[in-house]
Amino acid sequence: MEQANASSGIAVGDECKMKFLELKAKRNYRFIVFKIEETSYQVEVEKLGQPNEKYDDLVASLPPNECRYAVFDLDFTTNENCQKSKIVFIAWAPDSSRVRSKMVYASSKDRFRKELDGVQVELQATDLSEMSYDIVKERAIS
């Protein structure tokens, strides 16, 4: 396990990096949901989305009142009709989540994101309308 970061106090578990590499290189997963364990301040894998799962399955996996990080392997077609794939990082911080939780996730996001080498699109959302499939796809294309 990696040491806790001095500024945010979080540590990133080895499983997080390993599962992300499997998503990126082997495409074993469609998405990964990560949570910060509040007692140990360690980022952990909460859910692995199987390759046949869709973006809606990821959205359904995010708790309505708690913060999470997620990555999604997005397949899409460009305006030029080319098939592409990009890895999207989502920082989920619903308005209804606890203030302390939002602060921990916000202060830890950049460091955690750096551990995930290969993320091409980043999105922050406080409610589901900010992370609709159309918004994510538009971000990926641009």
mmCIF file of C-alpha atoms in Angstrom:
data_model
loop_
_atom_site.group_PDB
_atom_site.id
_atom_site.type_symbol
_atom_site.label_atom_id
_atom_site.label_comp_id
_atom_site.label_asym_id
_atom_site.label_seq_id
_atom_site.Cartn_x
_atom_site.Cartn_y
_atom_site.Cartn_z
ATOM 1 C CA MET A 1 0.000 0.000 0.000
ATOM 2 C CA GLU A 2 1.155 3.490 -0.775
ATOM 3 C CA GLN A 3 1.797 5.976 2.003
ATOM 4 C CA ALA A 4 -0.868 8.477 2.948
ATOM 5 C CA ASN A 5 -0.553 11.834 1.251
ATOM 6 C CA ALA A 6 0.410 14.661 3.584
ATOM 7 C CA SER A 7 -1.965 17.252 2.137
ATOM 8 C CA SER A 8 -5.119 15.150 1.994
ATOM 9 C CA GLY A 9 -4.164 12.293 4.291
ATOM 10 C CA ILE A 10 -5.359 9.546 1.919
ATOM 11 C CA ALA A 11 -3.594 6.429 0.760
ATOM 12 C CA VAL A 12 -4.294 4.617 -2.485
ATOM 13 C CA GLY A 13 -4.625 0.858 -2.165
ATOM 14 C CA ASP A 14 -2.668 -1.320 -4.600
ATOM 15 C CA GLU A 15 -5.914 -2.996 -5.681
ATOM 16 C CA CYS A 16 -7.128 0.363 -7.075
ATOM 17 C CA LYS A 17 -4.142 0.662 -9.390
ATOM 18 C CA MET A 18 -4.190 -3.020 -10.333
ATOM 19 C CA LYS A 19 -7.901 -3.040 -11.258
ATOM 20 C CA PHE A 20 -7.508 0.220 -13.190
ATOM 21 C CA LEU A 21 -4.661 -1.314 -15.224
ATOM 22 C CA GLU A 22 -6.868 -4.326 -15.955
ATOM 23 C CA LEU A 23 -9.642 -2.003 -17.164
ATOM 24 C CA LYS A 24 -7.195 -0.006 -19.301
ATOM 25 C CA ALA A 25 -5.020 -2.771 -20.777
ATOM 26 C CA LYS A 26 -7.215 -5.875 -20.763
ATOM 27 C CA ARG A 27 -10.668 -4.267 -20.735
ATOM 28 C CA ASN A 28 -11.717 -6.743 -18.022
ATOM 29 C CA TYR A 29 -14.151 -4.172 -16.612
ATOM 30 C CA ARG A 30 -16.456 -1.513 -18.073
ATOM 31 C CA PHE A 31 -16.203 0.658 -14.965
ATOM 32 C CA ILE A 32 -14.813 0.861 -11.424
ATOM 33 C CA VAL A 33 -16.361 2.713 -8.492
ATOM 34 C CA PHE A 34 -13.921 3.796 -5.767
ATOM 35 C CA LYS A 35 -14.659 4.983 -2.251
ATOM 36 C CA ILE A 36 -12.525 6.523 0.473
ATOM 37 C CA GLU A 37 -12.746 4.378 3.584
ATOM 38 C CA GLU A 38 -13.285 7.041 6.218
ATOM 39 C CA THR A 39 -11.625 5.208 9.105
ATOM 40 C CA SER A 40 -8.379 4.350 7.292
ATOM 41 C CA TYR A 41 -8.434 7.198 4.736
ATOM 42 C CA GLN A 42 -7.614 4.713 2.015
ATOM 43 C CA VAL A 43 -9.133 4.664 -1.459
ATOM 44 C CA GLU A 44 -10.659 1.242 -2.099
ATOM 45 C CA VAL A 45 -12.459 -0.495 -4.960
ATOM 46 C CA GLU A 46 -16.175 -0.599 -4.169
ATOM 47 C CA LYS A 47 -17.611 -2.075 -7.388
ATOM 48 C CA LEU A 48 -16.327 -3.546 -10.627
ATOM 49 C CA GLY A 49 -18.588 -3.276 -13.682
ATOM 50 C CA GLN A 50 -18.453 -6.256 -16.000
ATOM 51 C CA PRO A 51 -17.541 -5.691 -19.695
ATOM 52 C CA ASN A 52 -21.163 -6.114 -20.820
ATOM 53 C CA GLU A 53 -22.470 -3.445 -18.424
ATOM 54 C CA LYS A 54 -23.473 0.007 -19.658
ATOM 55 C CA TYR A 55 -23.055 3.603 -18.521
ATOM 56 C CA ASP A 56 -26.494 3.447 -16.864
ATOM 57 C CA ASP A 57 -25.176 0.596 -14.678
ATOM 58 C CA LEU A 58 -22.361 2.848 -13.468
ATOM 59 C CA VAL A 59 -24.791 5.676 -12.733
ATOM 60 C CA ALA A 60 -27.024 3.261 -10.784
ATOM 61 C CA SER A 61 -23.975 2.190 -8.727
ATOM 62 C CA LEU A 62 -23.332 5.700 -7.397
ATOM 63 C CA PRO A 63 -24.984 6.326 -4.013
ATOM 64 C CA PRO A 64 -27.368 9.315 -4.034
ATOM 65 C CA ASN A 65 -26.012 10.820 -0.784
ATOM 66 C CA GLU A 66 -22.321 9.850 -0.726
ATOM 67 C CA CYS A 67 -19.232 10.910 -2.659
ATOM 68 C CA ARG A 68 -17.357 8.502 -4.914
ATOM 69 C CA TYR A 69 -14.758 8.402 -7.660
ATOM 70 C CA ALA A 70 -15.404 6.323 -10.768
ATOM 71 C CA VAL A 71 -13.748 5.449 -14.061
ATOM 72 C CA PHE A 72 -15.656 4.332 -17.134
ATOM 73 C CA ASP A 73 -14.322 2.819 -20.358
ATOM 74 C CA LEU A 74 -16.391 4.718 -22.923
ATOM 75 C CA ASP A 75 -16.812 3.356 -26.452
ATOM 76 C CA PHE A 76 -18.247 5.872 -28.873
ATOM 77 C CA THR A 77 -18.424 6.892 -32.528
ATOM 78 C CA THR A 78 -16.951 10.250 -33.548
ATOM 79 C CA ASN A 79 -18.643 12.727 -35.877
ATOM 80 C CA GLU A 80 -16.366 11.307 -38.611
ATOM 81 C CA ASN A 81 -17.842 7.833 -37.934
ATOM 82 C CA CYS A 82 -14.682 6.438 -36.267
ATOM 83 C CA GLN A 83 -14.964 3.957 -33.396
ATOM 84 C CA LYS A 84 -13.031 5.219 -30.362
ATOM 85 C CA SER A 85 -12.581 4.447 -26.706
ATOM 86 C CA LYS A 86 -11.609 6.799 -23.860
ATOM 87 C CA ILE A 87 -11.331 6.345 -20.117
ATOM 88 C CA VAL A 88 -13.470 8.841 -18.216
ATOM 89 C CA PHE A 89 -12.789 9.815 -14.584
ATOM 90 C CA ILE A 90 -15.827 11.012 -12.623
ATOM 91 C CA ALA A 91 -15.696 12.782 -9.272
ATOM 92 C CA TRP A 92 -19.180 12.289 -7.803
ATOM 93 C CA ALA A 93 -20.038 14.675 -4.954
ATOM 94 C CA PRO A 94 -23.818 15.017 -4.606
ATOM 95 C CA ASP A 95 -25.115 18.158 -2.912
ATOM 96 C CA SER A 96 -26.789 15.965 -0.292
ATOM 97 C CA SER A 97 -23.533 14.324 0.861
ATOM 98 C CA ARG A 98 -21.838 15.338 4.111
ATOM 99 C CA VAL A 99 -19.661 18.460 4.009
ATOM 100 C CA ARG A 100 -16.679 16.634 5.521
ATOM 101 C CA SER A 101 -16.934 13.895 2.915
ATOM 102 C CA LYS A 102 -17.057 16.450 0.085
ATOM 103 C CA MET A 103 -13.954 18.134 1.514
ATOM 104 C CA VAL A 104 -12.007 14.845 1.765
ATOM 105 C CA TYR A 105 -12.930 13.786 -1.770
ATOM 106 C CA ALA A 106 -12.182 17.250 -3.215
ATOM 107 C CA SER A 107 -8.777 17.519 -1.518
ATOM 108 C CA SER A 108 -7.803 13.979 -2.562
ATOM 109 C CA LYS A 109 -9.057 14.007 -6.160
ATOM 110 C CA ASP A 110 -5.967 15.303 -7.964
ATOM 111 C CA ARG A 111 -3.609 12.949 -6.194
ATOM 112 C CA PHE A 112 -5.830 9.925 -6.787
ATOM 113 C CA ARG A 113 -6.398 10.904 -10.411
ATOM 114 C CA LYS A 114 -2.590 10.997 -10.962
ATOM 115 C CA GLU A 115 -2.407 7.360 -9.852
ATOM 116 C CA LEU A 116 -4.695 6.421 -12.746
ATOM 117 C CA ASP A 117 -2.370 6.855 -15.702
ATOM 118 C CA GLY A 118 -4.423 6.757 -18.885
ATOM 119 C CA VAL A 119 -7.512 8.765 -17.941
ATOM 120 C CA GLN A 120 -8.390 10.991 -20.912
ATOM 121 C CA VAL A 121 -11.558 12.771 -19.786
ATOM 122 C CA GLU A 122 -12.409 14.195 -16.371
ATOM 123 C CA LEU A 123 -15.831 15.179 -15.102
ATOM 124 C CA GLN A 124 -17.120 16.506 -11.784
ATOM 125 C CA ALA A 125 -20.783 16.054 -10.929
ATOM 126 C CA THR A 126 -23.002 17.069 -8.037
ATOM 127 C CA ASP A 127 -26.180 15.625 -9.534
ATOM 128 C CA LEU A 128 -27.037 13.141 -12.270
ATOM 129 C CA SER A 129 -27.929 15.828 -14.817
ATOM 130 C CA GLU A 130 -24.257 16.909 -14.824
ATOM 131 C CA MET A 131 -23.065 13.446 -15.867
ATOM 132 C CA SER A 132 -25.594 12.300 -18.431
ATOM 133 C CA TYR A 133 -24.313 9.970 -21.147
ATOM 134 C CA ASP A 134 -24.614 12.781 -23.711
ATOM 135 C CA ILE A 135 -22.429 15.109 -21.628
ATOM 136 C CA VAL A 136 -19.802 12.407 -21.115
ATOM 137 C CA LYS A 137 -19.770 11.511 -24.805
ATOM 138 C CA GLU A 138 -19.532 15.201 -25.807
ATOM 139 C CA ARG A 139 -16.543 15.631 -23.475
ATOM 140 C CA ALA A 140 -14.875 12.545 -24.947
ATOM 141 C CA ILE A 141 -15.329 13.705 -28.545
ATOM 142 C CA SER A 142 -13.995 17.239 -27.967
#
